[in-house]
Tab-separated table of C-alpha atoms and ligand atoms in Angstrom:
chain	number	residue	atom	x	y	z
A	1	MET	CA	36.898	67.808	278.656
A	2	PRO	CA	34.313	64.797	278.738
A	3	TYR	CA	32.672	63.881	275.264
A	4	ILE	CA	29.692	61.981	273.539
A	5	PRO	CA	30.493	60.066	270.869
A	6	THR	CA	28.106	59.411	268.113
A	7	ILE	CA	28.552	55.990	266.076
A	8	GLY	CA	26.449	55.177	263.237
A	9	LEU	CA	27.182	52.252	260.734
A	10	GLU	CA	27.079	51.626	256.875
A	11	ILE	CA	27.334	47.925	256.230
A	12	HIS	CA	27.979	45.904	252.854
A	13	ALA	CA	27.405	42.306	252.491
A	14	GLU	CA	27.678	40.699	249.349
A	15	LEU	CA	24.594	38.450	248.882
A	16	LYS	CA	24.865	35.208	247.759
A	17	THR	CA	23.080	34.548	244.713
A	18	LYS	CA	23.521	32.312	241.908
A	19	THR	CA	24.243	34.919	239.137
A	20	LYS	CA	24.910	38.478	239.619
A	21	MET	CA	23.058	42.010	240.299
A	22	PHE	CA	21.702	42.833	236.583
A	23	CYS	CA	22.760	39.622	234.507
A	24	ASP	CA	23.332	36.391	233.914
A	25	SER	CA	27.165	36.417	234.863
A	26	LEU	CA	28.107	33.885	238.161
A	27	ASN	CA	28.349	35.018	241.302
A	28	ASP	CA	31.297	33.009	242.326
A	29	PRO	CA	33.115	34.431	245.027
A	30	LEU	CA	35.702	31.500	245.049
A	31	GLU	CA	36.717	31.973	241.203
A	32	ARG	CA	40.370	32.988	241.166
A	33	ARG	CA	40.790	33.733	237.880
A	34	PRO	CA	40.030	37.158	237.031
A	35	ASN	CA	37.618	38.474	234.617
A	36	VAL	CA	36.066	35.078	234.288
A	37	ASN	CA	32.620	35.591	235.189
A	38	ILE	CA	31.852	38.956	233.110
A	39	CYS	CA	29.522	39.481	230.216
A	40	PRO	CA	29.043	42.999	228.284
A	41	ILE	CA	26.476	44.123	230.777
A	42	CYS	CA	28.720	43.754	233.837
A	43	THR	CA	31.572	45.183	232.143
A	44	GLY	CA	29.479	48.357	231.357
A	45	HIS	CA	29.454	47.945	226.993
A	46	PRO	CA	27.139	50.676	225.567
A	47	GLY	CA	24.032	49.087	224.634
A	48	THR	CA	23.506	46.730	226.984
A	49	LEU	CA	20.026	46.827	229.380
A	50	PRO	CA	20.295	45.194	232.901
A	51	VAL	CA	17.586	42.905	234.150
A	52	ILE	CA	16.750	42.706	238.082
A	53	ASN	CA	17.922	39.670	239.808
A	54	ARG	CA	14.838	38.569	241.587
A	55	VAL	CA	16.346	36.122	244.621
A	56	ALA	CA	18.580	39.352	245.126
A	57	VAL	CA	15.492	41.846	245.952
A	58	GLU	CA	13.810	38.980	247.739
A	59	SER	CA	16.703	38.602	249.831
A	60	ILE	CA	16.615	42.389	251.011
A	61	ILE	CA	13.226	42.057	251.471
A	62	ARG	CA	13.901	39.354	253.863
A	63	VAL	CA	16.844	40.713	255.503
A	64	GLY	CA	14.150	43.966	256.237
A	65	MET	CA	11.026	41.306	257.268
A	66	ALA	CA	13.526	40.083	260.124
A	67	LEU	CA	14.472	43.416	261.562
A	68	GLY	CA	11.019	44.765	261.471
A	69	GLY	CA	11.864	46.938	259.085
A	70	ASP	CA	8.810	49.030	256.787
A	71	LEU	CA	9.098	47.669	252.948
A	72	PRO	CA	6.999	50.353	250.345
A	73	VAL	CA	4.890	49.793	248.133
A	74	ILE	CA	7.192	51.206	245.181
A	75	SER	CA	10.585	50.822	245.432
A	76	LYS	CA	13.305	52.089	242.724
A	77	PHE	CA	16.734	51.824	241.328
A	78	ASP	CA	18.627	54.919	240.322
A	79	ARG	CA	22.189	56.324	239.138
A	80	LYS	CA	25.060	56.923	241.378
A	81	ASN	CA	27.549	58.492	239.173
A	82	TYR	CA	30.799	58.958	239.445
A	83	PHE	CA	34.564	58.390	237.638
A	84	TYR	CA	37.175	55.450	238.938
A	85	PRO	CA	38.286	52.699	237.093
A	86	ASP	CA	35.996	50.046	239.673
A	87	ILE	CA	32.843	51.389	237.774
A	88	PRO	CA	33.007	50.750	233.825
A	89	LYS	CA	29.671	52.592	233.501
A	90	ALA	CA	30.767	55.781	235.083
A	91	TYR	CA	27.605	54.938	237.245
A	92	GLN	CA	26.573	52.389	240.053
A	93	ILE	CA	22.846	51.546	239.857
A	94	SER	CA	21.843	52.084	243.562
A	95	GLN	CA	18.745	52.977	245.185
A	96	TYR	CA	18.196	56.708	246.661
A	97	ASP	CA	15.041	57.449	247.856
A	98	LEU	CA	12.847	54.895	247.880
A	99	PRO	CA	15.264	51.792	249.377
A	100	LEU	CA	13.713	48.262	249.430
A	101	VAL	CA	13.416	48.512	253.674
A	102	PHE	CA	13.019	51.560	255.612
A	103	GLY	CA	13.419	52.012	259.132
A	104	GLY	CA	13.918	48.524	261.541
A	105	ILE	CA	15.903	47.808	264.364
A	106	LEU	CA	18.816	45.626	265.967
A	107	ASN	CA	20.376	45.060	269.228
A	108	GLY	CA	18.771	48.075	270.041
A	109	VAL	CA	20.398	50.446	267.515
A	110	ARG	CA	17.660	52.057	265.048
A	111	LEU	CA	18.148	51.284	261.282
A	112	THR	CA	17.790	54.017	258.668
A	113	ARG	CA	17.613	51.957	255.906
A	114	VAL	CA	18.855	48.594	254.034
A	115	HIS	CA	18.915	49.169	249.878
A	116	LEU	CA	20.524	46.905	247.472
A	117	GLU	CA	23.294	48.326	244.530
A	118	GLU	CA	25.694	46.531	242.552
A	119	ASP	CA	29.189	45.713	243.580
A	120	THR	CA	32.200	47.444	242.205
A	121	ALA	CA	35.072	45.586	240.083
A	122	ARG	CA	38.013	44.712	242.254
A	123	LEU	CA	41.467	46.837	241.571
A	124	GLN	CA	44.645	45.564	242.265
A	125	HIS	CA	47.715	47.425	242.270
A	126	ALA	CA	50.750	45.901	241.342
A	127	ASP	CA	54.228	46.468	240.619
A	128	GLY	CA	54.888	45.727	236.722
A	129	GLY	CA	55.763	46.764	233.722
A	130	ASP	CA	59.583	46.708	232.533
A	131	SER	CA	60.907	50.040	233.503
A	132	ALA	CA	64.043	50.690	235.169
A	133	LYS	CA	62.511	53.070	238.029
A	134	LYS	CA	60.466	51.747	240.303
A	135	SER	CA	57.579	54.419	240.232
A	136	GLU	CA	56.995	53.543	236.699
A	137	ARG	CA	56.422	49.967	237.181
A	138	ARG	CA	53.463	50.487	239.155
A	139	VAL	CA	50.306	49.303	237.721
A	140	SER	CA	46.988	48.634	238.440
A	141	LEU	CA	44.783	45.691	237.801
A	142	VAL	CA	41.164	45.256	237.141
A	143	ASP	CA	39.176	42.224	237.842
A	144	PHE	CA	35.215	42.341	236.736
A	145	ASN	CA	34.350	39.337	238.692
A	146	ARG	CA	32.853	41.067	241.482
A	147	ALA	CA	31.704	43.634	239.068
A	148	GLY	CA	27.977	43.543	239.273
A	149	VAL	CA	27.580	41.194	242.078
A	150	PRO	CA	24.646	42.081	244.408
A	151	LEU	CA	25.651	44.212	247.620
A	152	MET	CA	23.394	45.118	250.288
A	153	GLU	CA	23.908	48.324	252.486
A	154	LEU	CA	22.361	49.045	255.301
A	155	VAL	CA	22.432	51.865	257.257
A	156	THR	CA	22.003	52.576	260.988
A	157	GLU	CA	20.680	55.428	262.726
A	158	PRO	CA	23.960	57.408	264.719
A	159	ASP	CA	22.914	55.440	267.880
A	160	ILE	CA	25.617	53.649	268.640
A	161	LYS	CA	27.943	54.897	271.870
A	162	ASN	CA	31.273	53.080	271.944
A	163	ALA	CA	32.939	50.585	270.147
A	164	ASP	CA	32.215	47.600	271.615
A	165	GLU	CA	28.306	48.141	270.771
A	166	ALA	CA	29.364	48.762	266.965
A	167	VAL	CA	31.052	45.384	267.318
A	168	SER	CA	28.178	43.698	268.746
A	169	PHE	CA	25.986	45.093	266.162
A	170	ALA	CA	27.704	44.056	263.340
A	171	LYS	CA	28.212	40.452	264.641
A	172	GLU	CA	24.736	40.546	265.289
A	173	LEU	CA	23.890	41.606	261.298
A	174	GLN	CA	26.758	39.157	260.365
A	175	LEU	CA	24.686	36.084	262.020
A	176	LEU	CA	21.436	36.853	261.003
A	177	LEU	CA	22.705	37.246	257.227
A	178	ARG	CA	24.048	34.089	257.880
A	179	TYR	CA	21.056	32.593	259.843
A	180	LEU	CA	18.808	33.749	256.368
A	181	GLY	CA	21.256	32.509	254.051
A	182	VAL	CA	21.373	35.603	252.150
A	183	SER	CA	24.994	36.356	252.561
A	184	ASP	CA	28.341	34.489	254.117
A	185	ALA	CA	29.204	38.184	255.583
A	186	ASP	CA	32.724	36.726	256.121
A	187	MET	CA	34.469	39.790	256.666
A	188	GLU	CA	38.163	38.940	255.933
A	189	LYS	CA	36.805	37.680	252.691
A	190	GLY	CA	35.591	41.155	251.959
A	191	GLN	CA	31.909	39.975	251.942
A	192	MET	CA	30.767	42.405	254.340
A	193	ARG	CA	32.657	45.790	254.559
A	194	VAL	CA	31.788	48.221	257.691
A	195	GLU	CA	32.005	51.967	257.524
A	196	ALA	CA	31.556	53.820	260.242
A	197	ASN	CA	30.357	57.807	260.558
A	198	VAL	CA	32.168	59.099	264.028
A	199	SER	CA	31.696	62.301	265.903
A	200	ILE	CA	32.127	63.234	269.132
A	201	HIS	CA	30.700	66.348	270.614
A	202	PRO	CA	31.024	68.379	274.454
A	203	ASP	CA	29.111	66.700	277.134
A	204	PHE	CA	27.132	69.579	278.183
A	205	PRO	CA	23.088	70.359	277.997
A	206	GLY	CA	22.394	72.090	274.417
A	207	SER	CA	25.605	71.059	272.677
A	208	PRO	CA	25.701	70.487	269.145
A	209	LEU	CA	26.304	67.091	267.888
A	210	GLY	CA	30.199	67.240	266.225
A	211	THR	CA	31.418	66.969	262.298
A	212	LYS	CA	31.275	63.740	260.942
A	213	VAL	CA	34.152	61.704	259.569
A	214	GLU	CA	33.461	58.372	257.939
A	215	VAL	CA	36.108	55.667	258.247
A	216	LYS	CA	36.374	52.848	255.782
A	217	ASN	CA	38.784	50.148	255.148
A	218	ILE	CA	37.671	48.267	258.078
A	219	ASN	CA	38.058	44.560	257.257
A	220	SER	CA	37.495	42.487	260.461
A	221	PHE	CA	35.954	42.864	263.707
A	222	LYS	CA	38.558	43.899	265.400
A	223	ALA	CA	39.634	46.406	262.876
A	224	VAL	CA	35.910	47.811	263.682
A	225	HIS	CA	36.958	48.582	267.058
A	226	GLY	CA	40.481	49.437	266.679
A	227	ALA	CA	39.384	52.314	264.372
A	228	ILE	CA	36.427	53.568	266.254
A	229	GLN	CA	38.723	53.481	269.207
A	230	TYR	CA	41.501	55.414	267.610
A	231	GLU	CA	38.939	57.787	265.695
A	232	LEU	CA	36.604	58.956	268.899
A	233	LYS	CA	40.219	59.658	270.255
A	234	ARG	CA	42.355	61.408	267.804
A	235	GLN	CA	38.942	63.383	268.008
A	236	ALA	CA	38.927	64.123	271.059
A	237	GLU	CA	42.867	65.706	271.382
A	238	VAL	CA	41.923	67.699	268.085
A	239	LEU	CA	38.933	69.426	270.203
A	240	ASP	CA	41.016	69.846	273.225
A	241	SER	CA	43.815	71.266	271.193
A	242	GLY	CA	41.177	74.049	270.296
A	243	LYS	CA	41.258	72.750	266.604
A	244	LYS	CA	37.700	71.627	264.515
A	245	VAL	CA	37.461	68.145	263.430
A	246	VAL	CA	37.476	68.112	259.266
A	247	GLN	CA	34.571	66.127	257.235
A	248	GLU	CA	36.493	63.285	255.642
A	249	THR	CA	37.171	60.080	254.679
A	250	ARG	CA	39.483	58.420	256.554
A	251	GLY	CA	41.015	54.456	256.272
A	252	TRP	CA	41.754	52.633	258.879
A	253	ASP	CA	45.445	51.405	258.556
A	254	ASP	CA	45.297	47.811	259.967
A	255	VAL	CA	49.400	47.686	260.142
A	256	ASP	CA	49.874	51.042	262.149
A	257	GLN	CA	46.073	50.921	263.845
A	258	VAL	CA	45.877	54.431	262.906
A	259	THR	CA	43.450	56.088	260.312
A	260	VAL	CA	44.375	57.821	257.835
A	261	SER	CA	42.833	61.128	256.001
A	262	GLN	CA	41.794	60.131	252.764
A	263	ARG	CA	39.868	62.694	250.504
A	264	VAL	CA	37.367	65.519	251.562
A	265	LYS	CA	33.667	63.633	251.872
A	266	GLU	CA	31.656	63.805	249.164
A	267	SER	CA	27.883	64.918	249.792
A	268	ALA	CA	24.573	63.171	247.796
A	269	HIS	CA	24.517	65.915	245.581
A	270	ASP	CA	28.253	65.420	243.954
A	271	TYR	CA	26.900	61.857	242.891
A	272	ARG	CA	24.214	63.297	241.057
A	273	TYR	CA	21.418	60.235	241.480
A	274	PHE	CA	18.787	60.108	239.090
A	275	PRO	CA	16.302	57.148	238.650
A	276	GLU	CA	18.064	54.626	236.621
A	277	PRO	CA	16.336	54.883	233.233
A	278	ASP	CA	16.598	51.245	232.191
A	279	LEU	CA	14.639	49.608	235.093
A	280	PRO	CA	10.933	49.683	236.011
A	281	PRO	CA	10.268	50.571	239.296
A	282	LEU	CA	10.000	47.622	241.758
A	283	ASP	CA	6.385	47.389	242.746
A	284	LEU	CA	6.113	45.124	245.675
A	285	GLY	CA	2.662	44.213	245.374
A	286	LYS	CA	3.671	41.859	242.388
A	287	ILE	CA	5.869	40.067	245.122
A	288	ASP	CA	4.642	37.200	247.537
A	289	LEU	CA	5.531	38.656	250.552
A	290	LYS	CA	3.712	36.127	252.513
A	291	ALA	CA	5.737	33.306	251.780
A	292	LEU	CA	8.738	35.404	252.265
A	293	LYS	CA	7.647	35.831	255.873
A	294	ILE	CA	7.200	32.163	255.804
A	295	SER	CA	10.409	31.472	254.519
A	296	LEU	CA	12.472	33.357	257.777
A	297	PRO	CA	13.785	30.985	259.982
A	298	GLU	CA	14.093	31.146	263.487
A	299	LEU	CA	15.983	34.439	263.946
A	300	PRO	CA	19.429	34.721	265.968
A	301	TRP	CA	17.681	36.528	269.028
A	302	GLU	CA	14.736	34.447	269.166
A	303	LYS	CA	16.872	31.289	269.040
A	304	ARG	CA	18.767	32.560	271.928
A	305	ALA	CA	15.981	33.837	274.191
A	306	ARG	CA	14.403	30.087	273.587
A	307	PHE	CA	17.456	28.400	274.437
A	308	LEU	CA	18.059	29.928	277.629
A	309	LYS	CA	14.691	29.313	278.505
A	310	GLU	CA	14.576	25.587	277.504
A	311	PHE	CA	17.630	24.535	278.606
A	312	GLY	CA	19.164	26.360	281.392
A	313	LEU	CA	22.478	26.747	280.059
A	314	SER	CA	24.393	29.618	280.512
A	315	ALA	CA	25.015	32.528	278.028
A	316	VAL	CA	28.149	31.688	276.841
A	317	GLU	CA	27.132	28.094	276.681
A	318	THR	CA	24.062	29.441	274.867
A	319	GLU	CA	26.262	31.742	272.612
A	320	SER	CA	28.405	28.766	271.654
A	321	LEU	CA	25.324	26.808	270.117
A	322	ILE	CA	23.738	29.950	268.445
A	323	GLN	CA	26.988	30.863	266.719
A	324	ASP	CA	26.896	27.746	264.987
A	325	ARG	CA	23.627	26.247	263.871
A	326	ARG	CA	24.495	22.922	262.905
A	327	ALA	CA	25.892	22.616	266.327
A	328	ALA	CA	22.396	24.267	267.770
A	329	GLN	CA	20.389	21.765	265.694
A	330	PHE	CA	22.771	18.511	266.806
A	331	PHE	CA	22.217	19.393	270.381
A	332	GLU	CA	18.629	19.809	269.925
A	333	GLU	CA	18.276	16.672	268.290
A	334	ALA	CA	20.248	15.098	270.940
A	335	PHE	CA	18.103	16.779	273.789
A	336	SER	CA	15.671	15.406	272.306
A	337	GLU	CA	16.280	11.649	272.572
A	338	PHE	CA	16.985	12.329	276.475
A	339	LYS	CA	13.951	10.647	279.116
A	340	LEU	CA	11.527	13.117	279.744
A	341	GLU	CA	12.996	13.671	283.517
A	342	HIS	CA	16.203	14.299	281.956
A	343	ARG	CA	15.286	17.502	280.341
A	344	THR	CA	14.318	19.769	283.247
A	345	PRO	CA	16.521	23.286	282.331
A	346	GLY	CA	20.209	22.886	283.827
A	347	SER	CA	19.649	19.147	284.488
A	348	ARG	CA	23.061	17.128	284.670
A	349	GLU	CA	22.106	15.659	281.399
A	350	ILE	CA	21.883	19.406	279.299
A	351	LYS	CA	25.283	19.683	281.222
A	352	LEU	CA	27.277	16.513	280.165
A	353	LEU	CA	25.609	17.576	276.708
A	354	ILE	CA	27.001	20.641	276.480
A	355	ASN	CA	30.405	19.862	277.617
A	356	TYR	CA	30.881	16.991	275.567
A	357	LEU	CA	29.638	18.747	272.563
A	358	ASN	CA	31.665	21.385	273.025
A	359	THR	CA	34.915	20.325	274.215
A	360	ASP	CA	35.108	16.262	272.900
A	361	LEU	CA	32.831	16.229	269.795
A	362	ARG	CA	34.093	19.632	268.351
A	363	GLY	CA	37.561	18.336	269.224
A	364	LEU	CA	36.902	15.630	267.476
A	365	LEU	CA	35.511	17.241	264.221
A	366	ALA	CA	38.326	19.376	264.281
A	367	GLU	CA	41.009	17.083	264.122
A	368	LYS	CA	39.213	14.819	261.473
A	369	GLU	CA	38.578	18.218	259.566
A	370	SER	CA	35.260	17.063	259.443
A	371	ASN	CA	31.918	19.045	259.858
A	372	TRP	CA	28.102	18.457	261.698
A	373	ASP	CA	26.856	16.811	258.176
A	374	ASP	CA	29.903	14.107	257.466
A	375	SER	CA	30.426	13.172	261.004
A	376	LYS	CA	29.360	9.783	261.551
A	377	ILE	CA	28.283	10.584	265.299
A	378	SER	CA	24.277	10.576	265.192
A	379	PRO	CA	22.583	12.935	267.749
A	380	GLU	CA	20.630	10.103	269.139
A	381	HIS	CA	23.882	7.836	269.744
A	382	PHE	CA	25.582	11.182	271.199
A	383	ALA	CA	22.959	11.170	273.768
A	384	ASP	CA	23.114	7.568	274.730
A	385	LEU	CA	26.688	8.642	275.058
A	386	ILE	CA	25.873	11.329	277.616
A	387	VAL	CA	23.359	9.028	279.418
A	388	LEU	CA	26.029	6.439	280.563
A	389	ILE	CA	28.103	9.051	281.433
A	390	SER	CA	25.396	10.704	283.650
A	391	GLU	CA	24.566	7.365	284.917
A	392	ASN	CA	28.403	6.073	286.104
A	393	LYS	CA	28.407	3.563	283.405
A	394	ILE	CA	31.461	4.595	281.660
A	395	THR	CA	34.428	7.117	282.810
A	396	SER	CA	35.468	10.208	281.496
A	397	ARG	CA	38.298	8.341	280.035
A	398	SER	CA	36.292	6.120	278.359
A	399	ALA	CA	33.552	8.418	277.189
A	400	LYS	CA	36.702	9.713	275.212
A	401	ASP	CA	37.618	6.539	273.815
A	402	ILE	CA	34.414	5.339	272.824
A	403	LEU	CA	33.250	8.869	271.159
A	404	ARG	CA	36.629	8.168	268.689
A	405	ARG	CA	35.363	4.675	267.847
A	406	MET	CA	31.821	5.811	267.340
A	407	SER	CA	33.200	8.504	264.835
A	408	GLU	CA	34.859	5.718	263.373
A	409	THR	CA	32.531	3.217	263.019
A	410	GLY	CA	28.903	5.353	263.180
A	411	LEU	CA	28.356	2.555	265.816
A	412	ASP	CA	25.965	3.031	269.016
A	413	PRO	CA	27.974	3.537	271.858
A	414	HIS	CA	26.289	0.593	273.734
A	415	ALA	CA	27.772	-1.760	270.691
A	416	ILE	CA	30.610	-0.417	271.165
A	417	LEU	CA	30.415	-1.231	274.884
A	418	ALA	CA	30.082	-4.874	274.127
A	419	THR	CA	32.501	-5.746	271.865
A	420	GLU	CA	35.337	-3.672	273.467
A	421	GLY	CA	34.472	-3.931	277.280
A	422	LEU	CA	35.293	-0.331	278.034
A	423	GLU	CA	32.373	-0.284	280.856
A	424	GLN	CA	33.303	1.174	283.881
A	425	VAL	CA	34.491	-0.901	286.423
A	426	SER	CA	32.696	0.137	289.543
A	427	ASP	CA	32.799	-3.247	291.777
A	428	ALA	CA	34.484	-2.453	295.108
A	429	GLU	CA	35.317	-6.219	295.632
A	430	VAL	CA	37.351	-6.116	292.307
A	431	LEU	CA	38.768	-2.761	292.791
A	432	ARG	CA	39.422	-3.954	296.895
A	433	GLY	CA	41.650	-6.635	295.276
A	434	MET	CA	43.573	-4.509	293.018
A	435	ALA	CA	44.271	-1.103	295.815
A	436	MET	CA	45.755	-4.342	298.232
A	437	GLY	CA	48.156	-5.171	295.462
A	438	ILE	CA	49.359	-1.571	294.833
A	439	ILE	CA	49.650	-0.692	298.686
A	440	ALA	CA	51.857	-3.072	299.088
A	441	ALA	CA	53.850	-2.167	296.054
A	442	HIS	CA	53.985	1.435	297.049
A	443	PRO	CA	55.097	1.548	301.158
A	444	GLN	CA	56.279	5.228	300.659
A	445	PRO	CA	53.262	6.743	299.481
A	446	VAL	CA	51.205	4.702	301.465
A	447	ALA	CA	53.228	6.013	304.948
A	448	ASP	CA	52.882	9.675	303.066
A	449	PHE	CA	49.484	8.906	302.909
A	450	LYS	CA	49.292	7.915	306.646
A	451	LYS	CA	51.264	11.462	307.690
A	452	GLY	CA	48.269	13.553	306.054
A	453	LYS	CA	49.417	14.049	302.767
A	454	GLU	CA	46.607	13.882	300.707
A	455	ASN	CA	48.292	14.203	297.105
A	456	ALA	CA	49.989	10.651	298.108
A	457	LEU	CA	45.886	9.141	298.015
A	458	GLN	CA	45.346	10.517	294.114
A	459	PHE	CA	48.928	8.766	293.472
A	460	LEU	CA	47.855	5.569	294.603
A	461	VAL	CA	44.254	5.853	293.213
A	462	GLY	CA	46.593	6.581	289.629
A	463	LYS	CA	48.525	3.657	289.817
A	464	ALA	CA	45.342	1.834	289.816
A	465	MET	CA	43.344	3.608	287.146
A	466	ALA	CA	46.726	2.815	284.558
A	467	GLU	CA	46.194	-1.003	285.525
A	468	LEU	CA	42.574	-0.769	284.637
A	469	LYS	CA	43.263	0.940	281.763
A	470	GLY	CA	41.448	4.427	282.613
A	471	LYS	CA	37.502	2.299	283.554
A	472	GLY	CA	37.610	2.448	287.035
A	473	ASN	CA	35.496	4.478	288.841
A	474	PRO	CA	37.895	6.991	290.512
A	475	ALA	CA	34.858	7.687	293.467
A	476	VAL	CA	34.611	4.036	294.055
A	477	LEU	CA	38.470	3.520	294.166
A	478	GLN	CA	39.122	6.506	296.207
A	479	LYS	CA	36.760	5.196	298.873
A	480	VAL	CA	38.428	1.870	298.853
A	481	PHE	CA	42.095	3.027	299.355
A	482	ARG	CA	40.388	5.463	302.476
A	483	GLU	CA	38.887	2.656	303.969
A	484	LEU	CA	41.954	0.151	303.642
A	485	LEU	CA	44.281	2.814	304.634
A	486	GLY	CA	42.145	4.391	307.363
B	501	ZN	ZN1	27.897	40.030	233.310
């Protein structure tokens, strides 16, 4: 029987603040030594009091504004009570009925809410102790560096219909968080964590929604896709066999590519939420919302639409820039150096610019392990190089050499041409003289070409190019050979 999937996501992202959510301890995800960035507040000592991190609150408000969500007049924090070694106070400060953001939309998926909470400590399960029995040596270590790190939680409505849509949504959110500078949102580093609520119901009118299964432990975009695909298939098989789907939490096993039952799902009342008595309600009227709105950068989807229109690039080319804001900035700065007639959407110069940026320039940066900021190639010089290529003054082979010299010296391409003579040889007289020599030295390919073998011509052109160290104009060379042999 065919089923209709209903998928909602809950996404957590660690905010990139200097200090933690409720104390002055450093929020440093790169710290490798355990229990360094801790204090009595984030380790839950009795008698300590939390203080709200303003930057964290502002970050969530900016996310909410970017997503078109509604901001309440008053927001507040609540205690979510549960016992586990990763939560030293035995409650997590989170938000229950008055989150910072209600609603909003991303990629056509409606959002329920975005709220702010604190992260838990990190548990590490290890083989320790001195018992001979392995089961007795198992220990769990707690690293409180992450405890109290500001955490955004975003919850979607169950609008998502398949695994691809879920991945696109998560990727676009990651991009937004990076554009806003509020989180690095690297899934592999645990800075962004996705949970999927998946259910299916039979495809007939009036069929009620199915039982919801929550899938956790999803640590990559590939895992988002795999976990949802697997869960849809598993639930269909359960229903097909006449059984009922159990409401539970399942974990994604990345090795076996399956979801595994972890526990029966708690509901909200199990956590005994109540207002955090140690913190005042958040009065958003006291926050300069106008300034936060102005601080929003051009958003990914805005930039995408503008780039498609202004430059006439393909969707794939556009995306290569949207996904890398520094590359996009470099592209725009180089483009702005072009003469007006080269700035028509889809012009030859724009096409050359994106191609050389994505292949040669990116390749060079990767090879030198440098990035856009410490590269010696300026957008102005890069634009000059593109114009030289477009005007056939240099070959693509010379362009590579010049680009390499530019990255070493920081010089503009004209200066490099003047000193190193890499200018393209297009003079037909010069090329004809050389071609005659090559024809005399290679009678067999010449004979082959005269019998109609086109490859033989390429061989002869190649010989000429080798003598010219790649500086010959290939089109002129072809023409010259054809004339001489024709
Ligand atoms: Zn602390």
